[in-house]
């Protein structure tokens, strides 16, 4: 591995995606290597969720191409059962909306679904479900119906269902949206831990405050659905012009000691409202 350099997980070339009546993405190219922690940043509607769905093979490019683990990822490839099984085993997606992900009568069955679907023997499935329940602290919920749980609990169950498959790559869409601070902290820690264990983590988020915890590199989508910028996460966050142009921060105008003035506003850091001069 070392002498060959990093393995590409995803390679995107001029990827476009058109919905019936809207542009989702317009010519995106980048590469993700195994073990990376990558953030996909962009304002509402810039195309982050579209991009994650493409990476998960749920939809396919209208133009350009995506390669996954060195093979072309398209409709034809995923029609091959062997390829599809291998791909589904290696890539897991935690949806933004847990309700769209959870469908089983109880938490245990929800987590067992993936491993069973992969054809693992019953005792190994049970082992995996037990381990996953333990890792996420969900043992007490094992017999509860997922749809009766709180938002944070649902998010953990959705993550558990994905982790039980033990994928190499985890895709998260706005994982912290709507979570209470404690669950958010737990999730961020878990994501960092999974990355330390060698997993590739790709997270779409508008929450700039979590970026340095969940990513070492960041890609910014502009409101024109094109790549607006890319670089080490800390550098991207420090690039005010880029964040402003992508509408990830905004200027706001207010008065200090009778002087009206404006400055970029974001939630990256607490901004200081005392100004000199
Ligand atoms: N199912 C859909 N049908 C039509 N347009 C869609 C659909 N989903 C997303 N879009 C459009 O595609 C663009 C990108 O959306 P999305 O990927 O959801 O952005 P983000 O996740 O960054 O908010 C937006 O203009 C959005 O309105
Ligand atoms: Mg989205």
Coordinates of C-alpha atoms in Angstrom, one line a residue, residues 28-190:
X28 CA -17.7 18.5 -10.7
X29 CA -14.3 16.8 -10.5
X30 CA -12.3 15.7 -7.5
X31 CA -10.8 12.6 -6.0
X32 CA -11.2 11.0 -2.6
X33 CA -8.5 8.7 -1.2
X34 CA -8.9 5.9 1.2
X35 CA -8.8 7.0 4.8
X36 CA -9.6 10.6 4.1
X37 CA -11.9 12.9 6.2
X38 CA -13.7 15.1 3.7
X39 CA -16.3 17.8 4.2
X40 CA -18.7 18.8 1.4
X41 CA -19.7 22.4 2.0
X42 CA -22.2 24.6 0.2
X43 CA -25.2 26.7 0.7
X44 CA -28.7 25.2 0.6
X45 CA -29.5 23.9 -2.8
X46 CA -25.8 23.9 -4.0
X47 CA -25.9 20.1 -4.6
X48 CA -24.4 18.4 -1.6
X49 CA -27.1 15.8 -1.2
X50 CA -27.2 15.2 -4.9
X51 CA -23.4 14.6 -4.7
X52 CA -23.8 12.1 -1.9
X53 CA -26.5 10.2 -3.7
X54 CA -24.3 9.9 -6.7
X55 CA -21.4 8.6 -4.6
X56 CA -23.8 6.1 -3.1
X57 CA -24.9 4.9 -6.5
X58 CA -28.5 5.9 -5.8
X59 CA -28.6 8.1 -8.8
X60 CA -26.3 8.4 -11.8
X61 CA -24.5 11.2 -13.6
X62 CA -26.3 12.9 -16.5
X63 CA -22.8 13.7 -17.8
X64 CA -19.2 12.9 -16.9
X65 CA -18.3 9.9 -14.8
X66 CA -17.7 8.5 -11.4
X67 CA -15.2 5.7 -10.5
X68 CA -15.5 3.9 -7.2
X69 CA -12.5 1.8 -6.0
X70 CA -11.1 2.0 -9.5
X71 CA -14.3 0.8 -11.3
X72 CA -16.8 2.8 -13.2
X73 CA -19.9 3.4 -11.0
X74 CA -22.9 3.5 -13.2
X75 CA -26.3 1.9 -13.7
X76 CA -24.8 -1.0 -15.8
X77 CA -22.2 -1.8 -13.2
X78 CA -24.7 -1.9 -10.3
X79 CA -26.9 -4.2 -12.3
X80 CA -24.2 -6.8 -11.9
X81 CA -25.1 -8.5 -8.6
X82 CA -21.5 -9.2 -7.6
X83 CA -20.5 -5.6 -8.2
X84 CA -23.5 -4.2 -6.4
X85 CA -23.0 -6.5 -3.4
X86 CA -19.3 -5.5 -3.2
X87 CA -20.1 -1.8 -3.5
X88 CA -23.0 -1.9 -0.9
X89 CA -20.7 -3.7 1.5
X90 CA -18.0 -1.0 1.1
X91 CA -20.1 2.2 1.1
X92 CA -22.7 3.2 3.7
X93 CA -24.9 6.3 3.7
X94 CA -26.4 7.9 6.8
X95 CA -29.3 9.9 5.4
X96 CA -30.1 13.4 6.6
X97 CA -33.7 12.3 7.5
X98 CA -33.5 9.2 9.7
X99 CA -37.2 8.5 9.1
X100 CA -36.4 7.9 5.4
X101 CA -33.8 5.3 6.5
X102 CA -35.5 3.3 9.2
X103 CA -38.3 0.8 8.4
X104 CA -38.0 -2.2 10.7
X105 CA -40.4 -3.1 13.5
X106 CA -37.6 -2.9 16.1
X107 CA -34.1 -1.6 16.6
X108 CA -32.5 -5.1 16.6
X109 CA -34.0 -6.0 13.3
X110 CA -33.2 -2.6 11.8
X111 CA -29.5 -3.2 12.6
X112 CA -29.6 -6.9 11.5
X113 CA -31.1 -6.1 8.1
X114 CA -27.9 -5.1 6.4
X115 CA -25.7 -8.0 7.6
X116 CA -28.6 -10.5 6.8
X117 CA -28.9 -9.0 3.4
X118 CA -25.2 -9.5 2.8
X119 CA -25.8 -13.2 3.5
X120 CA -23.8 -13.4 6.7
X121 CA -24.5 -16.5 8.9
X122 CA -27.0 -16.0 11.7
X123 CA -24.5 -16.2 14.5
X124 CA -22.3 -13.6 12.9
X125 CA -25.3 -11.3 12.3
X126 CA -26.1 -11.6 16.0
X127 CA -22.5 -10.8 16.9
X128 CA -22.5 -7.7 14.8
X129 CA -25.8 -6.4 16.0
X130 CA -24.7 -6.9 19.6
X131 CA -21.4 -5.2 19.0
X132 CA -23.0 -2.3 17.2
X133 CA -25.6 -1.8 19.9
X134 CA -22.8 -1.7 22.5
X135 CA -20.6 0.7 20.6
X136 CA -23.5 3.2 20.2
X137 CA -24.9 2.6 23.6
X138 CA -28.3 1.4 22.3
X139 CA -28.7 -1.9 24.1
X140 CA -31.7 -0.5 26.1
X141 CA -33.5 0.3 22.9
X142 CA -33.1 -3.0 21.1
X143 CA -36.8 -4.0 21.2
X144 CA -38.2 -0.5 20.6
X145 CA -39.8 0.4 17.3
X146 CA -37.4 2.9 15.6
X147 CA -40.2 5.3 14.6
X148 CA -41.0 5.9 18.3
X149 CA -37.5 7.0 19.2
X150 CA -36.3 10.6 19.6
X151 CA -34.4 12.3 16.7
X152 CA -31.0 11.7 18.3
X153 CA -31.8 8.0 19.0
X154 CA -33.0 7.5 15.5
X155 CA -29.8 9.0 14.2
X156 CA -27.8 6.6 16.3
X157 CA -29.9 3.6 15.1
X158 CA -29.5 4.7 11.5
X159 CA -25.7 4.9 12.0
X160 CA -25.8 1.5 13.8
X161 CA -27.6 0.0 10.8
X162 CA -24.8 1.3 8.5
X163 CA -21.9 0.3 10.9
X164 CA -23.2 -3.2 11.1
X165 CA -22.3 -3.7 7.5
X166 CA -18.8 -2.5 8.4
X167 CA -18.3 -0.4 5.3
X168 CA -14.9 1.2 4.3
X169 CA -16.6 4.5 3.4
X170 CA -19.2 6.4 5.3
X171 CA -21.3 9.1 3.7
X172 CA -23.1 11.5 6.1
X173 CA -25.7 14.1 5.0
X174 CA -26.1 16.9 7.5
X175 CA -25.5 14.5 10.4
X176 CA -25.8 17.1 13.2
X177 CA -28.9 18.9 11.9
X178 CA -31.5 18.9 14.6
X179 CA -29.5 17.0 17.2
X180 CA -29.2 18.0 20.8
X181 CA -25.7 19.1 21.8
X182 CA -24.8 15.9 23.7
X183 CA -25.8 13.6 20.8
X184 CA -24.0 16.0 18.3
X185 CA -20.8 15.7 20.4
X186 CA -21.2 11.9 20.6
X187 CA -21.7 11.7 16.8
X188 CA -18.7 13.9 16.0
X189 CA -16.5 11.8 18.4
X190 CA -17.8 8.6 16.7

